[in-house]
Each structure stands twice: as C-alpha cells, then as structure tokens.
C-alpha cells in the first residue's frame, strides 16, 4: 500500500531529460516508484492529467528566519511549489545569539527585512541561544524543508559583542568564531553567509563588514572541514569590485574545497555590461576548477515611491525633484499652489506625463480604496478627465502624500538579455530574497515567473531545463542529500503544476505580520498540489493543509 | 577635468535591488578609463543634495570626491528648497 500515488502526469524529473507520461508513488515520505504504470493501492490518489509532476522547487536565498517561528510553511512560498528554503543569508541568522544581543540583532533584521519590532515581540517566544536551539524552536511546526545558513555577523556578535561593529577580530576571537561555526555546522547549518554591503538600522555596517580578510579565510577553512557553502553579498553596485570578490571566492573554493555563491547580480539598461563582465570572470574561475555560483533572480525590478519621501524616480525631472525634497508642510503647500503645479505639469512634458508616468500603478492608499489600488494611473486620469501628471498630484493630495505608486520593470526586465543569463550553465537561479523587503515589494513567485516569462513567452529555457535549474541543480550546488530529483528513495518533495498556466499572481498588500504589520505578497497560479516529504501541504482546491512534514534538510 | 582625480562623466537613474530608484554614475579616470558605480536611493539623494543638483545630469563634471562626502554623510540628509 502506497501512501500517495500521483498518476497520469508528465514526469519532469529534475534531471533535465525530456518529460514523459507516468506516475509517482510515495511511501514513508520517500519516492517509492516513478513509472509509466504503477500497480498497487494507495491511501491517496492525485490525478495529474494534463499537468507536470516535478520535484519540489528549492529557493536558495531567503530571509524566513523569523517568519518560520510563527509560520512554519513560509507562506506564500510553499504554494508556489517551493518545498525547501535556505534562510540565514546576507550574514544574518537568528542563531547563535546571546540574550543580551537580541535587541541589536532585531535592529539589523528590521533594517534588512523590514520586519517591525512587534513581530519579534508578539510573533514568538525567544527560547534559544545556540544554533541547534533555534532549529529546535522551528522544527515542530515546519511545513517546509529548511537548509539554514549561519550568519557571519551573528558569529561576530556572539564572540565580540559591541566590538563586532568597531574593529577587526584578534586571533583568539577568530579562533572562538571558528569553534562556534563548527558547532553550527555540526547542528545542521548548510554553510556560512557574509555581507560586504548591508547596514543596520543606524546605517552602520553590519558586523561581518568589519572583518579582515584573515577572519573570513579562517572561517572558510572551517567550512572546508565540512565541504559547506559560503554565501556572500559582494559590492554589487560596482562591477570591478564584484569581479574582485569572484576571485576571492574562487581562491577560497580552491584552497578549502568549498562551494561559494554570491548575489545579487542583475541586469539593467543603465549598467548593460555588468552581468556580462561578471559572468566572464565566473567562467574563468570555473575553468580553474573553482565553484563560484552567481545567483540571478528571475523577476524584474519594480520601484515604488510616494510623495511623502524623496525618490530618485524624479531624478530627471528637476522641478518635481525639488518639490519632493521639501518638508511635508511645504510640499503640501507647493502641490496646492497653481503656479507651482503649472511648472510641474510643464516639466512632465507635452503629453501630460503619459510617457514618464504612464506605466505607474497605484499600489496602495490609506484605507485601501479598491477603486484605486492596482490600477494604472493613466486609466484613473482618463476617468477624471485630467492628465497623468495632474492625477499623480491629485491622488497624492487626496491621501496626504501617502498614496504609493509602483513603476514596474525598471531593471532586469529585458527578456532577450535576462533569459540567456538564466540559461547560462554557471548561473544559479535564486536571489528571491523571500521574507525580506516585506513592506517594499513581494519576494514570492519567482519560480512561477520563470515558467511564464522565460519558458512559455521568451523560450529562453525548455520546461525541463527550467525545472532542473531550480531543483537538482540547486540540491547539487548546496549539497542537499537526496533532494531535487524524482528518483526512488529520494525525499518525496513534489509539485504538480499546469505548464500552460503556472505564473505568479498580482502583488497584494496583506496585514498578517504579527503585531499587525503589513507585507506585500503574491499568490500562485497553475500550481495544483505541493507535497513535502510525502504529505500534501497545499492544493489549489483546498489551500494549505495542516501537514507539518518539513524537516531540517539532511546534507551530503 | 581636475588634475587630482576622476570626475563624474554621466548619471542616470535605474531600479535598485531594494525597490527604490537608484543612481548609476560613470566615473572617468585621468587615464581615460571609465568605471561605473550604482548608488542606492538614500546615498544618491544625499549626493544630489550635497551637489545642489535638482537633475541627475547636473552631477556631470563633478569631482569623484563628492561621492566620498555623500557616502560618509548619508545619514544626514539635507532638505533642499522648492519653488
């Protein structure tokens, strides 16, 4: 008797080989058979006719560390078919952490993930200091698999306290960090994350940025004892420095036998040679035998703004820019002044701002007026019989400068350029940042976007190649044991989806963060069933189940 | 071009990793080489304020040293004046 049989689907097994018609049987949380015809009864049968049966997707760059303490399914990642996540990126994890240092770390999380303080006060009870203590705290409610990184900043904070953001470590402190990292790796950490970029809530460099090269190399040596991953946020704002970091990571990879990965790396018409140059160096380092995996995101970059705060969105519209930099009372006065408004409208161009503002959508307004939210500014302007530029001003005044607008596809948005990047053999599809930037934009649905944009629309990858990129490739890169393929004996992480409709849904604001906090999310389209270790965790028909079958992912 | 170093040769806005508009600068070095640097929204705004610029194009010709000043002082954003 099988526990589950998923029958009559198209098997896309994560290997990259062409799909074929068949069924998958599951028993005891593992894949029991993958065959054209499966004989034998099952407690549960899922009909996948017309759909793809694939391994669960693996997201290698997330910040769900805190969310997992109140939401073990990492919603909405799971409903997109993501069955394994890697939290703890960018030098920050929630363990190991001394009680005395909680306040300081929460400030860093607030800055990077935009989680409000209340989430840390009302969302969970702090019950750990050690890394394995944190894993115990999340384990009982896990509905998704977790391969956690330990953050370099947190190691520094534990060993050096406040001095972690003041100076380099001495040899004894480095030795203590090495021992602490060993303990984390022994407890199940998939590797170490560090950052050369991030800042805390006071805009001061996070602890990892104070490390001298000897410290990071000493920690890389410990990773080498276990063959585990080093994840890095390089100075991505400058191509030359990023290339220098590629060389540094390559040396660590070769000297200590470890895989390394870095992100973000994204394309823009404003920086057209960035990805090309970085990838060229990555190719050279792979030719040397190093493993330096650049993570490239699938989704385009959207930018948002409201009149309450200055934005470089207006960096080429001098009169608008001047008004946006005023104090709030002055700004309101200026936007109500006919002479100033006339100059603003003139600045917006003879088309009334259709060219510069035409793509804007109204993202949110206080009270969430459904007649406005989600709509194109140009459409609302048309209804009002005014130009888009005047409509932008009117809406901002009507909502006390708290009407938020989003300009979609402002970078990493040219499919003819991004598609080949995603298909590149050395590019690791990731960098979703799931669980971070929660009040700025939705970091979910990148897998659906991969299929809708780059498989169906741009034909940059085959369906099979796209599945391989986010399943077996990811498992191999990170050393996840028995995951990422539909093979007998592998973990039964399975997603059933319609290849003709899988996509990300529109972005919406929800208020489900503990303490009443808001975040932007996206639901999934075309994902029919998601199984985690053999248990149905989500179905399009019934939503999330009570299954809590996730685990701390075993490593090779 | 100042004798002591590089100057900003071009400035343009783009989408930033954090969902805010960012500023991309081309910096031309005395030997003719051009480097590219992306400033996040906060730093870019401070640079504009530091230079008294209302238009990114007005940054062109400024010494690279204004970048240093903006980065070092980015938590002290100075409001400009409006019309």
mmCIF file of C-alpha atoms in Angstrom, chain A residues 51-308:
data_model
loop_
_atom_site.group_PDB
_atom_site.id
_atom_site.type_symbol
_atom_site.label_atom_id
_atom_site.label_comp_id
_atom_site.label_asym_id
_atom_site.label_seq_id
_atom_site.Cartn_x
_atom_site.Cartn_y
_atom_site.Cartn_z
ATOM 1 C CA UNK A 51 -0.126 18.563 -15.517
ATOM 2 C CA UNK A 52 3.585 18.255 -14.827
ATOM 3 C CA UNK A 53 4.887 16.225 -11.894
ATOM 4 C CA UNK A 54 8.220 17.670 -10.796
ATOM 5 C CA UNK A 55 10.489 17.725 -7.745
ATOM 6 C CA UNK A 56 9.670 20.485 -5.273
ATOM 7 C CA UNK A 57 11.447 23.737 -6.024
ATOM 8 C CA UNK A 58 14.358 24.869 -3.863
ATOM 9 C CA UNK A 59 14.848 28.544 -3.029
ATOM 10 C CA UNK A 60 18.492 29.199 -2.112
ATOM 11 C CA UNK A 61 18.228 32.785 -0.941
ATOM 12 C CA UNK A 62 15.603 33.651 1.665
ATOM 13 C CA UNK A 63 15.209 35.500 4.951
ATOM 14 C CA UNK A 64 12.427 33.470 6.530
ATOM 15 C CA UNK A 65 14.400 33.070 9.787
ATOM 16 C CA UNK A 66 11.843 34.921 11.912
ATOM 17 C CA UNK A 67 8.711 34.022 9.948
ATOM 18 C CA UNK A 68 9.380 30.307 10.459
ATOM 19 C CA UNK A 69 8.793 30.874 14.170
ATOM 20 C CA UNK A 70 5.115 31.781 13.589
ATOM 21 C CA UNK A 71 4.562 30.316 10.136
ATOM 22 C CA UNK A 72 6.319 27.015 9.554
ATOM 23 C CA UNK A 73 5.088 26.892 5.952
ATOM 24 C CA UNK A 74 6.810 30.126 4.929
ATOM 25 C CA UNK A 75 3.655 31.304 3.204
ATOM 26 C CA UNK A 76 3.237 32.062 0.395
ATOM 27 C CA UNK A 77 6.482 30.434 -0.802
ATOM 28 C CA UNK A 78 5.055 26.945 -0.364
ATOM 29 C CA UNK A 79 2.033 27.489 -2.591
ATOM 30 C CA UNK A 80 4.384 28.387 -5.442
ATOM 31 C CA UNK A 81 5.835 24.874 -5.264
ATOM 32 C CA UNK A 82 8.831 25.762 -3.124
ATOM 33 C CA UNK A 83 9.443 22.850 -0.750
ATOM 34 C CA UNK A 84 12.917 23.728 0.539
ATOM 35 C CA UNK A 85 14.262 27.134 1.551
ATOM 36 C CA UNK A 86 17.656 28.444 2.601
ATOM 37 C CA UNK A 87 17.289 31.160 5.262
ATOM 38 C CA UNK A 88 20.110 32.950 7.072
ATOM 39 C CA UNK A 89 21.526 34.796 4.077
ATOM 40 C CA UNK A 90 23.464 38.071 3.970
ATOM 41 C CA UNK A 91 25.354 37.472 7.248
ATOM 42 C CA UNK A 92 22.191 37.378 9.374
ATOM 43 C CA UNK A 93 20.612 34.420 11.119
ATOM 44 C CA UNK A 94 18.690 34.279 14.393
ATOM 45 C CA UNK A 95 21.272 31.991 15.992
ATOM 46 C CA UNK A 96 23.611 31.625 17.680
ATOM 47 C CA UNK A 97 22.523 34.649 19.693
ATOM 48 C CA UNK A 98 23.035 35.592 23.319
ATOM 49 C CA UNK A 99 20.059 37.010 25.180
ATOM 50 C CA UNK A 100 21.923 40.270 25.692
ATOM 51 C CA UNK A 101 22.415 40.715 21.944
ATOM 52 C CA UNK A 102 18.800 40.192 20.833
ATOM 53 C CA UNK A 103 17.985 43.883 20.655
ATOM 54 C CA UNK A 104 20.937 44.609 18.407
ATOM 55 C CA UNK A 105 20.173 41.780 16.025
ATOM 56 C CA UNK A 106 16.493 42.702 15.805
ATOM 57 C CA UNK A 107 17.604 46.137 14.605
ATOM 58 C CA UNK A 108 19.566 44.547 11.785
ATOM 59 C CA UNK A 109 16.632 42.364 10.788
ATOM 60 C CA UNK A 110 14.333 45.370 10.883
ATOM 61 C CA UNK A 111 16.619 47.235 8.503
ATOM 62 C CA UNK A 112 17.165 44.411 6.032
ATOM 63 C CA UNK A 113 13.866 42.525 6.176
ATOM 64 C CA UNK A 114 11.620 45.441 7.140
ATOM 65 C CA UNK A 115 10.075 43.330 9.895
ATOM 66 C CA UNK A 116 8.534 45.549 12.579
ATOM 67 C CA UNK A 117 9.650 45.278 16.190
ATOM 68 C CA UNK A 118 6.212 43.948 17.119
ATOM 69 C CA UNK A 119 6.815 40.839 15.043
ATOM 70 C CA UNK A 120 9.722 39.932 17.296
ATOM 71 C CA UNK A 121 7.716 40.711 20.423
ATOM 72 C CA UNK A 122 4.389 39.113 19.520
ATOM 73 C CA UNK A 123 5.303 36.559 16.872
ATOM 74 C CA UNK A 124 7.210 34.104 19.025
ATOM 75 C CA UNK A 125 8.907 33.450 22.329
ATOM 76 C CA UNK A 126 12.674 33.565 22.372
ATOM 77 C CA UNK A 127 13.773 30.205 23.700
ATOM 78 C CA UNK A 128 17.295 29.678 22.386
ATOM 79 C CA UNK A 129 20.803 30.940 22.275
ATOM 80 C CA UNK A 130 22.525 28.149 20.338
ATOM 81 C CA UNK A 131 22.043 27.275 16.677
ATOM 82 C CA UNK A 132 20.590 23.870 17.457
ATOM 83 C CA UNK A 133 18.296 25.579 19.974
ATOM 84 C CA UNK A 134 16.907 27.731 17.166
ATOM 85 C CA UNK A 135 16.428 24.658 14.984
ATOM 86 C CA UNK A 136 14.512 23.020 17.843
ATOM 87 C CA UNK A 137 12.320 26.137 18.077
ATOM 88 C CA UNK A 138 11.258 25.946 14.415
ATOM 89 C CA UNK A 139 11.288 22.179 13.923
ATOM 90 C CA UNK A 140 7.932 21.277 15.444
ATOM 91 C CA UNK A 141 5.860 23.497 13.152
ATOM 92 C CA UNK A 142 7.844 23.085 9.929
ATOM 93 C CA UNK A 143 5.679 22.530 6.879
ATOM 94 C CA UNK A 144 8.572 23.238 4.529
ATOM 95 C CA UNK A 145 12.142 21.951 4.477
ATOM 96 C CA UNK A 146 14.845 24.254 5.752
ATOM 97 C CA UNK A 147 18.568 24.288 4.968
ATOM 98 C CA UNK A 148 19.742 27.096 7.251
ATOM 99 C CA UNK A 149 22.827 29.235 6.859
ATOM 100 C CA UNK A 150 24.534 30.705 9.893
ATOM 101 C CA UNK A 151 25.320 34.397 9.647
ATOM 102 C CA UNK A 152 28.843 35.746 9.958
ATOM 103 C CA UNK A 153 27.557 38.901 11.657
ATOM 104 C CA UNK A 154 25.934 36.766 14.326
ATOM 105 C CA UNK A 155 29.118 34.804 14.991
ATOM 106 C CA UNK A 156 30.974 38.084 15.441
ATOM 107 C CA UNK A 157 28.261 39.454 17.709
ATOM 108 C CA UNK A 158 28.446 36.363 19.925
ATOM 109 C CA UNK A 159 32.228 36.472 20.271
ATOM 110 C CA UNK A 160 32.908 40.207 20.253
ATOM 111 C CA UNK A 161 29.715 41.881 21.445
ATOM 112 C CA UNK A 162 29.582 45.602 20.659
ATOM 113 C CA UNK A 163 33.163 45.466 19.379
ATOM 114 C CA UNK A 164 31.860 43.424 16.440
ATOM 115 C CA UNK A 165 30.913 46.745 14.828
ATOM 116 C CA UNK A 166 34.019 48.584 15.871
ATOM 117 C CA UNK A 167 37.146 46.687 14.901
ATOM 118 C CA UNK A 168 38.850 43.659 13.430
ATOM 119 C CA UNK A 169 38.994 40.484 15.481
ATOM 120 C CA UNK A 170 42.154 39.279 17.174
ATOM 121 C CA UNK A 171 43.474 35.756 16.774
ATOM 122 C CA UNK A 172 41.733 34.446 19.894
ATOM 123 C CA UNK A 173 38.391 35.885 18.771
ATOM 124 C CA UNK A 174 38.843 34.345 15.342
ATOM 125 C CA UNK A 175 39.543 31.004 16.979
ATOM 126 C CA UNK A 176 36.331 31.318 19.005
ATOM 127 C CA UNK A 177 34.362 32.148 15.861
ATOM 128 C CA UNK A 178 35.803 29.076 14.187
ATOM 129 C CA UNK A 179 34.684 26.876 17.066
ATOM 130 C CA UNK A 180 31.254 28.466 17.067
ATOM 131 C CA UNK A 181 30.908 27.892 13.331
ATOM 132 C CA UNK A 182 31.921 24.250 13.797
ATOM 133 C CA UNK A 183 29.143 23.812 16.338
ATOM 134 C CA UNK A 184 26.603 25.348 13.949
ATOM 135 C CA UNK A 185 27.714 23.127 11.090
ATOM 136 C CA UNK A 186 27.528 20.091 13.348
ATOM 137 C CA UNK A 187 23.968 21.120 14.260
ATOM 138 C CA UNK A 188 22.930 21.203 10.601
ATOM 139 C CA UNK A 189 23.903 24.561 9.124
ATOM 140 C CA UNK A 190 24.297 24.337 5.356
ATOM 141 C CA UNK A 191 27.033 26.953 5.391
ATOM 142 C CA UNK A 192 28.044 30.479 6.328
ATOM 143 C CA UNK A 193 26.708 33.757 4.963
ATOM 144 C CA UNK A 194 28.542 37.055 4.945
ATOM 145 C CA UNK A 195 27.986 40.525 3.546
ATOM 146 C CA UNK A 196 30.209 43.336 2.328
ATOM 147 C CA UNK A 197 27.250 45.665 1.838
ATOM 148 C CA UNK A 198 24.492 45.535 4.440
ATOM 149 C CA UNK A 199 23.896 48.083 7.186
ATOM 150 C CA UNK A 200 21.991 48.052 10.466
ATOM 151 C CA UNK A 201 19.110 50.316 11.480
ATOM 152 C CA UNK A 202 21.579 53.097 12.271
ATOM 153 C CA UNK A 203 23.053 52.744 8.763
ATOM 154 C CA UNK A 204 26.249 51.373 10.276
ATOM 155 C CA UNK A 205 27.993 48.429 8.609
ATOM 156 C CA UNK A 206 26.801 45.082 9.942
ATOM 157 C CA UNK A 207 29.441 43.156 11.950
ATOM 158 C CA UNK A 208 30.628 40.998 9.045
ATOM 159 C CA UNK A 209 31.842 44.107 7.239
ATOM 160 C CA UNK A 210 34.366 44.791 9.995
ATOM 161 C CA UNK A 211 36.172 41.508 9.417
ATOM 162 C CA UNK A 212 39.641 41.495 7.960
ATOM 163 C CA UNK A 213 40.433 39.002 5.246
ATOM 164 C CA UNK A 214 42.241 36.699 7.717
ATOM 165 C CA UNK A 215 38.989 36.208 9.651
ATOM 166 C CA UNK A 216 36.891 35.275 6.641
ATOM 167 C CA UNK A 217 39.597 32.962 5.382
ATOM 168 C CA UNK A 218 39.769 31.250 8.778
ATOM 169 C CA UNK A 219 36.017 30.669 8.644
ATOM 170 C CA UNK A 220 36.280 29.401 5.069
ATOM 171 C CA UNK A 221 38.807 26.882 6.343
ATOM 172 C CA UNK A 222 36.219 25.584 8.825
ATOM 173 C CA UNK A 223 33.662 25.337 6.013
ATOM 174 C CA UNK A 224 36.265 23.242 4.228
ATOM 175 C CA UNK A 225 36.247 20.711 7.066
ATOM 176 C CA UNK A 226 32.610 20.031 6.170
ATOM 177 C CA UNK A 227 32.599 20.992 2.465
ATOM 178 C CA UNK A 228 29.845 23.529 3.131
ATOM 179 C CA UNK A 229 28.712 26.678 1.339
ATOM 180 C CA UNK A 230 29.958 30.255 1.690
ATOM 181 C CA UNK A 231 27.280 32.783 0.635
ATOM 182 C CA UNK A 232 28.345 36.367 0.018
ATOM 183 C CA UNK A 233 26.762 39.716 -0.743
ATOM 184 C CA UNK A 234 29.503 41.462 -2.729
ATOM 185 C CA UNK A 235 29.703 45.156 -3.541
ATOM 186 C CA UNK A 236 27.172 44.636 -6.324
ATOM 187 C CA UNK A 237 26.964 48.349 -7.027
ATOM 188 C CA UNK A 238 30.354 48.178 -8.721
ATOM 189 C CA UNK A 239 31.296 45.622 -11.370
ATOM 190 C CA UNK A 240 35.034 45.787 -10.775
ATOM 191 C CA UNK A 241 34.757 45.134 -7.049
ATOM 192 C CA UNK A 242 32.276 42.327 -7.686
ATOM 193 C CA UNK A 243 34.812 40.717 -10.028
ATOM 194 C CA UNK A 244 37.473 41.042 -7.338
ATOM 195 C CA UNK A 245 35.123 39.220 -4.943
ATOM 196 C CA UNK A 246 34.631 36.478 -7.535
ATOM 197 C CA UNK A 247 38.392 35.982 -7.492
ATOM 198 C CA UNK A 248 38.448 35.954 -3.685
ATOM 199 C CA UNK A 249 35.664 33.378 -3.527
ATOM 200 C CA UNK A 250 37.405 31.272 -6.159
ATOM 201 C CA UNK A 251 40.548 31.177 -4.049
ATOM 202 C CA UNK A 252 38.558 30.034 -1.005
ATOM 203 C CA UNK A 253 36.777 27.461 -3.127
ATOM 204 C CA UNK A 254 40.029 26.028 -4.456
ATOM 205 C CA UNK A 255 42.019 26.286 -1.223
ATOM 206 C CA UNK A 256 39.366 24.780 1.032
ATOM 207 C CA UNK A 257 37.289 22.685 -1.365
ATOM 208 C CA UNK A 258 34.049 24.573 -0.747
ATOM 209 C CA UNK A 259 31.234 25.811 -2.964
ATOM 210 C CA UNK A 260 30.588 29.544 -2.900
ATOM 211 C CA UNK A 261 27.716 31.683 -4.140
ATOM 212 C CA UNK A 262 27.009 35.380 -4.357
ATOM 213 C CA UNK A 263 24.058 37.658 -5.032
ATOM 214 C CA UNK A 264 22.510 39.902 -6.145
ATOM 215 C CA UNK A 265 23.555 40.084 -9.779
ATOM 216 C CA UNK A 266 21.061 41.694 -12.076
ATOM 217 C CA UNK A 267 20.811 43.345 -15.458
ATOM 218 C CA UNK A 268 19.845 46.904 -16.254
ATOM 219 C CA UNK A 269 19.958 49.103 -19.308
ATOM 220 C CA UNK A 270 21.725 51.557 -17.023
ATOM 221 C CA UNK A 271 24.522 49.028 -16.385
ATOM 222 C CA UNK A 272 24.450 46.944 -19.572
ATOM 223 C CA UNK A 273 27.881 45.310 -19.217
ATOM 224 C CA UNK A 274 27.658 44.340 -15.555
ATOM 225 C CA UNK A 275 26.384 40.779 -15.787
ATOM 226 C CA UNK A 276 28.385 40.003 -18.916
ATOM 227 C CA UNK A 277 31.673 41.025 -17.321
ATOM 228 C CA UNK A 278 30.989 39.234 -14.053
ATOM 229 C CA UNK A 279 29.938 36.046 -15.825
ATOM 230 C CA UNK A 280 33.080 36.120 -17.930
ATOM 231 C CA UNK A 281 35.174 36.066 -14.747
ATOM 232 C CA UNK A 282 32.982 33.346 -13.273
ATOM 233 C CA UNK A 283 33.646 31.244 -16.363
ATOM 234 C CA UNK A 284 37.389 31.759 -15.954
ATOM 235 C CA UNK A 285 37.238 30.676 -12.330
ATOM 236 C CA UNK A 286 35.168 27.591 -13.102
ATOM 237 C CA UNK A 287 37.809 26.746 -15.727
ATOM 238 C CA UNK A 288 40.359 26.798 -12.869
ATOM 239 C CA UNK A 289 38.184 24.310 -11.016
ATOM 240 C CA UNK A 290 36.588 26.731 -8.552
ATOM 241 C CA UNK A 291 32.903 26.819 -7.662
ATOM 242 C CA UNK A 292 31.604 30.403 -7.605
ATOM 243 C CA UNK A 293 27.891 30.398 -8.320
ATOM 244 C CA UNK A 294 26.302 33.746 -9.151
ATOM 245 C CA UNK A 295 22.638 33.856 -8.181
ATOM 246 C CA UNK A 296 20.421 35.638 -10.693
ATOM 247 C CA UNK A 297 16.791 36.422 -9.969
ATOM 248 C CA UNK A 298 14.026 35.850 -12.482
ATOM 249 C CA UNK A 299 11.708 38.722 -11.597
ATOM 250 C CA UNK A 300 12.162 42.227 -12.942
ATOM 251 C CA UNK A 301 12.856 45.095 -10.588
ATOM 252 C CA UNK A 302 9.930 47.340 -9.704
ATOM 253 C CA UNK A 303 10.434 50.586 -7.860
ATOM 254 C CA UNK A 304 7.915 52.327 -5.687
ATOM 255 C CA UNK A 305 7.541 55.752 -4.171
ATOM 256 C CA UNK A 306 5.119 58.119 -2.539
ATOM 257 C CA UNK A 307 5.237 61.879 -2.250
ATOM 258 C CA UNK A 308 5.894 61.573 1.458
#
